A tleap script that builds the chain and sets N, CA, C and O, in Angstrom:
source leaprc.protein.ff14SB
mol = sequence {
  NMET ALA HIE SER ALA LYS LEU VAL ILE ALA
  LEU LEU HIE ILE PHE ALA TRP SER PHE LEU
  ASP ILE LEU GLU ILE SER ASN GLY THR GLU
  THR ASP ILE TYR CYS LEU ARG SER ILE LYS
  GLU PRO LEU GLU ASP PRO TYR ASN TYR PHE
  LYS SER TRP ASN PHE SER ASN ASN THR GLU
  ALA PHE ILE CYS ASP PHE VAL GLY VAL GLU
  CYS TRP ASN SER ASP GLU CTYR
}
set mol.1.N position { 0.781 -1.119 -0.018 }
set mol.1.CA position { 0.104 -0.210 0.044 }
set mol.1.C position { 0.936 1.163 -0.062 }
set mol.1.O position { 2.009 1.232 0.538 }
set mol.2.N position { 0.513 2.154 -0.738 }
set mol.2.CA position { 1.343 3.495 -0.914 }
set mol.2.C position { 1.466 4.151 0.452 }
set mol.2.O position { 0.711 3.912 1.394 }
set mol.3.N position { 2.281 4.828 0.468 }
set mol.3.CA position { 2.496 5.740 1.729 }
set mol.3.C position { 1.358 6.623 1.889 }
set mol.3.O position { 0.788 6.675 2.979 }
set mol.4.N position { 0.904 7.449 0.728 }
set mol.4.CA position { -0.261 8.290 0.822 }
set mol.4.C position { -1.590 7.734 1.279 }
set mol.4.O position { -2.383 8.307 2.025 }
set mol.5.N position { -1.741 6.403 0.668 }
set mol.5.CA position { -2.908 5.637 1.117 }
set mol.5.C position { -2.950 5.380 2.602 }
set mol.5.O position { -3.943 5.601 3.295 }
set mol.6.N position { -1.774 4.885 3.057 }
set mol.6.CA position { -1.826 4.770 4.427 }
set mol.6.C position { -2.105 5.946 5.410 }
set mol.6.O position { -2.715 5.888 6.478 }
set mol.7.N position { -1.544 6.991 4.837 }
set mol.7.CA position { -1.830 8.334 5.521 }
set mol.7.C position { -3.338 8.640 5.420 }
set mol.7.O position { -3.902 8.922 6.477 }
set mol.8.N position { -3.993 8.621 4.392 }
set mol.8.CA position { -5.314 8.730 4.389 }
set mol.8.C position { -6.143 7.814 5.278 }
set mol.8.O position { -7.113 8.282 5.876 }
set mol.9.N position { -5.813 6.550 5.392 }
set mol.9.CA position { -6.399 5.716 6.347 }
set mol.9.C position { -6.122 6.042 7.744 }
set mol.9.O position { -6.982 5.777 8.584 }
set mol.10.N position { -5.113 6.540 8.060 }
set mol.10.CA position { -4.819 6.738 9.354 }
set mol.10.C position { -5.390 8.154 9.830 }
set mol.10.O position { -5.645 8.337 11.020 }
set mol.11.N position { -5.569 9.069 8.946 }
set mol.11.CA position { -6.246 10.292 9.060 }
set mol.11.C position { -7.866 9.967 9.263 }
set mol.11.O position { -8.571 10.433 10.158 }
set mol.12.N position { -8.213 9.200 8.380 }
set mol.12.CA position { -9.698 8.757 8.443 }
set mol.12.C position { -10.034 8.142 9.945 }
set mol.12.O position { -11.041 8.496 10.559 }
set mol.13.N position { -9.108 7.209 10.456 }
set mol.13.CA position { -9.427 6.587 11.687 }
set mol.13.C position { -9.107 7.576 12.939 }
set mol.13.O position { -9.618 7.405 14.045 }
set mol.14.N position { -8.250 8.570 12.653 }
set mol.14.CA position { -8.127 9.542 13.805 }
set mol.14.C position { -9.332 10.296 13.765 }
set mol.14.O position { -10.000 10.254 14.798 }
set mol.15.N position { -9.782 10.995 12.796 }
set mol.15.CA position { -10.873 11.874 12.462 }
set mol.15.C position { -12.167 11.066 13.108 }
set mol.15.O position { -12.857 11.539 14.011 }
set mol.16.N position { -12.377 9.801 12.514 }
set mol.16.CA position { -13.678 9.108 13.052 }
set mol.16.C position { -13.580 8.663 14.292 }
set mol.16.O position { -14.640 8.673 14.917 }
set mol.17.N position { -12.739 8.315 14.791 }
set mol.17.CA position { -12.663 7.806 16.326 }
set mol.17.C position { -12.675 8.996 17.137 }
set mol.17.O position { -13.258 8.837 18.209 }
set mol.18.N position { -12.124 10.327 16.900 }
set mol.18.CA position { -12.377 11.399 17.659 }
set mol.18.C position { -13.624 11.866 17.687 }
set mol.18.O position { -14.139 12.012 18.796 }
set mol.19.N position { -14.345 12.186 16.555 }
set mol.19.CA position { -15.563 12.655 16.455 }
set mol.19.C position { -16.644 11.637 16.839 }
set mol.19.O position { -17.653 11.962 17.465 }
set mol.20.N position { -16.381 10.393 16.434 }
set mol.20.CA position { -17.817 9.408 16.989 }
set mol.20.C position { -17.588 9.240 18.290 }
set mol.20.O position { -18.616 9.209 18.966 }
set mol.21.N position { -16.702 9.135 18.798 }
set mol.21.CA position { -16.306 8.762 20.275 }
set mol.21.C position { -16.890 10.011 21.168 }
set mol.21.O position { -17.545 9.785 22.185 }
set mol.22.N position { -16.656 11.119 20.794 }
set mol.22.CA position { -17.113 12.410 21.446 }
set mol.22.C position { -18.838 12.145 21.367 }
set mol.22.O position { -19.536 12.380 22.353 }
set mol.23.N position { -19.361 11.684 20.212 }
set mol.23.CA position { -20.641 11.972 19.922 }
set mol.23.C position { -21.284 10.532 20.306 }
set mol.23.O position { -22.491 10.386 20.112 }
set mol.24.N position { -20.629 9.612 20.767 }
set mol.24.CA position { -21.104 8.368 21.376 }
set mol.24.C position { -22.236 7.891 20.566 }
set mol.24.O position { -23.337 7.755 21.098 }
set mol.25.N position { -22.067 7.650 19.431 }
set mol.25.CA position { -23.172 7.244 18.483 }
set mol.25.C position { -23.576 5.730 18.693 }
set mol.25.O position { -22.831 4.845 19.114 }
set mol.26.N position { -24.973 5.595 18.297 }
set mol.26.CA position { -25.139 4.091 18.144 }
set mol.26.C position { -25.945 4.007 16.740 }
set mol.26.O position { -25.706 3.052 16.000 }
set mol.27.N position { -26.763 4.849 16.413 }
set mol.27.CA position { -27.551 4.744 15.195 }
set mol.27.C position { -27.063 5.769 14.051 }
set mol.27.O position { -27.113 5.443 12.865 }
set mol.28.N position { -26.674 6.802 14.397 }
set mol.28.CA position { -26.265 7.775 13.468 }
set mol.28.C position { -27.234 8.905 13.445 }
set mol.28.O position { -28.241 8.917 12.737 }
set mol.29.N position { -26.871 9.859 14.266 }
set mol.29.CA position { -27.752 11.000 14.103 }
set mol.29.C position { -27.521 12.062 13.215 }
set mol.29.O position { -26.498 11.943 12.542 }
set mol.30.N position { -28.216 13.093 13.030 }
set mol.30.CA position { -27.901 13.978 11.746 }
set mol.30.C position { -26.524 14.644 12.196 }
set mol.30.O position { -25.744 15.012 11.318 }
set mol.31.N position { -26.268 14.775 13.279 }
set mol.31.CA position { -24.977 15.464 13.718 }
set mol.31.C position { -23.665 14.530 13.262 }
set mol.31.O position { -22.601 14.956 12.813 }
set mol.32.N position { -24.022 13.210 13.492 }
set mol.32.CA position { -23.016 12.255 13.264 }
set mol.32.C position { -22.832 12.168 11.595 }
set mol.32.O position { -21.749 12.010 11.032 }
set mol.33.N position { -23.859 12.278 11.072 }
set mol.33.CA position { -23.795 12.313 9.539 }
set mol.33.C position { -23.054 13.402 8.992 }
set mol.33.O position { -22.154 13.248 8.167 }
set mol.34.N position { -23.405 14.443 9.422 }
set mol.34.CA position { -22.660 16.052 8.979 }
set mol.34.C position { -21.438 15.788 9.375 }
set mol.34.O position { -20.575 15.989 8.521 }
set mol.35.N position { -21.054 15.366 10.493 }
set mol.35.CA position { -19.495 15.099 10.710 }
set mol.35.C position { -18.960 14.289 9.646 }
set mol.35.O position { -18.143 14.813 8.889 }
set mol.36.N position { -19.268 13.202 9.492 }
set mol.36.CA position { -18.639 12.318 8.592 }
set mol.36.C position { -18.452 12.808 7.095 }
set mol.36.O position { -17.506 12.547 6.352 }
set mol.37.N position { -19.722 13.680 6.786 }
set mol.37.CA position { -19.514 14.342 5.487 }
set mol.37.C position { -18.395 15.273 5.417 }
set mol.37.O position { -17.608 15.299 4.470 }
set mol.38.N position { -18.341 15.971 6.350 }
set mol.38.CA position { -17.227 17.136 6.595 }
set mol.38.C position { -15.841 16.543 6.553 }
set mol.38.O position { -14.926 17.141 5.986 }
set mol.39.N position { -15.656 15.286 7.189 }
set mol.39.CA position { -14.459 14.537 6.920 }
set mol.39.C position { -14.175 14.157 5.485 }
set mol.39.O position { -13.112 14.458 4.942 }
set mol.40.N position { -15.184 13.461 4.853 }
set mol.40.CA position { -14.922 12.920 3.554 }
set mol.40.C position { -14.678 14.196 2.515 }
set mol.40.O position { -13.769 14.159 1.686 }
set mol.41.N position { -15.488 15.213 2.630 }
set mol.41.CA position { -15.552 16.090 1.514 }
set mol.41.C position { -14.192 16.704 1.024 }
set mol.41.O position { -13.891 16.796 -0.166 }
set mol.42.N position { -13.391 17.120 2.088 }
set mol.42.CA position { -12.028 17.664 1.841 }
set mol.42.C position { -10.725 16.880 1.261 }
set mol.42.O position { -9.738 17.252 0.626 }
set mol.43.N position { -11.163 15.635 1.761 }
set mol.43.CA position { -10.142 14.552 1.308 }
set mol.43.C position { -10.030 13.933 -0.073 }
set mol.43.O position { -11.044 13.596 -0.684 }
set mol.44.N position { -8.868 13.785 -0.552 }
set mol.44.CA position { -8.800 13.133 -1.896 }
set mol.44.C position { -8.873 11.655 -1.550 }
set mol.44.O position { -8.502 11.300 -0.431 }
set mol.45.N position { -9.299 10.815 -2.382 }
set mol.45.CA position { -9.729 9.407 -2.173 }
set mol.45.C position { -9.120 8.675 -3.647 }
set mol.45.O position { -9.954 8.347 -4.491 }
set mol.46.N position { -7.886 8.476 -3.874 }
set mol.46.CA position { -7.470 7.844 -5.069 }
set mol.46.C position { -7.755 6.325 -5.151 }
set mol.46.O position { -7.797 5.600 -6.145 }
set mol.47.N position { -7.930 6.052 -3.916 }
set mol.47.CA position { -7.980 4.409 -3.912 }
set mol.47.C position { -9.501 3.912 -3.471 }
set mol.47.O position { -9.760 2.756 -3.137 }
set mol.48.N position { -10.314 4.834 -3.524 }
set mol.48.CA position { -11.724 4.489 -3.344 }
set mol.48.C position { -12.004 4.017 -1.849 }
set mol.48.O position { -12.904 3.208 -1.625 }
set mol.49.N position { -11.290 4.491 -0.930 }
set mol.49.CA position { -11.697 3.874 0.342 }
set mol.49.C position { -12.964 4.368 0.925 }
set mol.49.O position { -13.544 3.722 1.798 }
set mol.50.N position { -13.454 5.598 0.429 }
set mol.50.CA position { -14.633 6.143 0.844 }
set mol.50.C position { -15.835 5.521 -0.044 }
set mol.50.O position { -16.989 5.893 0.174 }
set mol.51.N position { -15.578 4.670 -0.941 }
set mol.51.CA position { -16.696 4.261 -1.641 }
set mol.51.C position { -17.881 3.679 -0.840 }
set mol.51.O position { -19.026 3.764 -1.283 }
set mol.52.N position { -17.575 3.026 0.463 }
set mol.52.CA position { -18.810 2.608 1.189 }
set mol.52.C position { -19.563 3.580 1.930 }
set mol.52.O position { -20.593 3.244 2.515 }
set mol.53.N position { -19.042 5.006 1.957 }
set mol.53.CA position { -19.633 6.075 2.339 }
set mol.53.C position { -20.658 6.500 1.662 }
set mol.53.O position { -20.390 7.585 1.148 }
set mol.54.N position { -21.555 6.193 1.462 }
set mol.54.CA position { -22.876 6.380 0.631 }
set mol.54.C position { -23.959 7.219 1.671 }
set mol.54.O position { -24.673 6.596 2.457 }
set mol.55.N position { -23.978 8.447 1.586 }
set mol.55.CA position { -25.012 9.050 2.406 }
set mol.55.C position { -26.377 9.038 1.932 }
set mol.55.O position { -27.219 9.637 2.601 }
set mol.56.N position { -26.765 8.354 0.718 }
set mol.56.CA position { -28.140 8.411 0.185 }
set mol.56.C position { -28.655 7.339 1.004 }
set mol.56.O position { -29.870 7.343 0.805 }
set mol.57.N position { -28.368 6.439 1.808 }
set mol.57.CA position { -28.915 5.413 2.251 }
set mol.57.C position { -29.673 5.762 3.732 }
set mol.57.O position { -28.969 6.154 4.662 }
set mol.58.N position { -30.904 5.628 3.881 }
set mol.58.CA position { -31.716 6.117 5.114 }
set mol.58.C position { -31.805 5.097 6.257 }
set mol.58.O position { -32.252 5.407 7.361 }
set mol.59.N position { -31.408 3.994 5.982 }
set mol.59.CA position { -31.832 3.011 7.043 }
set mol.59.C position { -31.150 3.109 8.315 }
set mol.59.O position { -30.053 3.666 8.294 }
set mol.60.N position { -31.574 2.690 9.384 }
set mol.60.CA position { -31.023 2.931 10.747 }
set mol.60.C position { -29.508 2.389 10.841 }
set mol.60.O position { -29.192 1.256 10.479 }
set mol.61.N position { -28.682 3.261 11.329 }
set mol.61.CA position { -27.085 2.816 11.656 }
set mol.61.C position { -26.431 2.569 10.381 }
set mol.61.O position { -25.414 1.882 10.289 }
set mol.62.N position { -27.000 3.115 9.420 }
set mol.62.CA position { -26.174 2.888 7.932 }
set mol.62.C position { -24.731 3.292 8.132 }
set mol.62.O position { -23.851 2.571 7.663 }
set mol.63.N position { -24.429 4.379 8.784 }
set mol.63.CA position { -22.954 4.809 8.845 }
set mol.63.C position { -22.158 3.845 9.462 }
set mol.63.O position { -20.944 3.953 9.286 }
set mol.64.N position { -22.584 2.903 10.163 }
set mol.64.CA position { -21.963 1.993 10.900 }
set mol.64.C position { -21.318 0.866 9.855 }
set mol.64.O position { -20.541 0.016 10.291 }
set mol.65.N position { -21.675 0.912 8.504 }
set mol.65.CA position { -21.514 -0.034 7.623 }
set mol.65.C position { -20.131 0.787 6.537 }
set mol.65.O position { -19.510 0.359 5.563 }
set mol.66.N position { -20.088 1.913 7.177 }
set mol.66.CA position { -18.988 2.703 6.680 }
set mol.66.C position { -17.365 1.991 6.894 }
set mol.66.O position { -17.006 1.551 7.987 }
set mol.67.N position { -16.565 1.971 5.773 }
set mol.67.CA position { -15.159 1.659 6.255 }
set mol.67.C position { -14.503 2.343 7.002 }
set mol.67.O position { -14.392 3.492 6.574 }
set mol.68.N position { -13.933 2.136 8.079 }
set mol.68.CA position { -13.097 2.937 8.945 }
set mol.68.C position { -14.161 3.423 10.248 }
set mol.68.O position { -13.711 4.007 11.234 }
set mol.69.N position { -15.332 3.157 10.125 }
set mol.69.CA position { -16.296 3.499 11.157 }
set mol.69.C position { -16.701 2.448 11.955 }
set mol.69.O position { -17.145 1.426 11.432 }
set mol.70.N position { -16.590 2.584 13.365 }
set mol.70.CA position { -17.086 1.541 14.221 }
set mol.70.C position { -18.324 2.159 15.204 }
set mol.70.O position { -18.148 3.220 15.803 }
set mol.71.N position { -19.482 1.467 15.304 }
set mol.71.CA position { -20.415 2.101 16.072 }
set mol.71.C position { -20.568 1.045 17.386 }
set mol.71.O position { -20.212 -0.134 17.399 }
set mol.72.N position { -21.077 1.658 18.273 }
set mol.72.CA position { -21.294 0.939 19.662 }
set mol.72.C position { -22.557 1.501 20.350 }
set mol.72.O position { -23.054 2.590 20.062 }
set mol.73.N position { -22.956 0.783 21.145 }
set mol.73.CA position { -24.044 1.109 21.901 }
set mol.73.C position { -23.743 0.810 23.436 }
set mol.73.O position { -23.462 -0.321 23.834 }
set mol.74.N position { -23.825 1.886 24.232 }
set mol.74.CA position { -23.460 1.663 25.476 }
set mol.74.C position { -24.263 0.912 26.349 }
set mol.74.O position { -23.863 0.514 27.443 }
set mol.75.N position { -25.602 0.668 25.808 }
set mol.75.CA position { -26.621 -0.153 26.323 }
set mol.75.C position { -26.294 -1.612 26.278 }
set mol.75.O position { -26.832 -2.417 27.038 }
set mol.76.N position { -25.339 -1.968 25.309 }
set mol.76.CA position { -25.101 -3.255 25.262 }
set mol.76.C position { -23.930 -3.855 26.084 }
set mol.76.O position { -23.616 -5.037 25.941 }
set mol.77.N position { -23.318 -3.066 26.909 }
set mol.77.CA position { -22.410 -3.495 27.613 }
set mol.77.C position { -22.779 -3.510 29.144 }
set mol.77.O position { -21.964 -3.916 29.971 }
savepdb mol mol.pdb
quit
């Protein structure tokens, strides 16, 4: 994997974990979705890592299927 691709993945994980951990999401609220869009938009994605980031999906917890995003529910622990 190219150095730039590793950097994109690392930045993605840092941003996603930082924002999602603060928000403590389980289903994906409008704020969470806005946050992820704002992360995705300015980044270049030559290797299509964000291909799974489809914001037209309306199902519950759809952002949990995004590559690099992990969701959890504090009620499950």
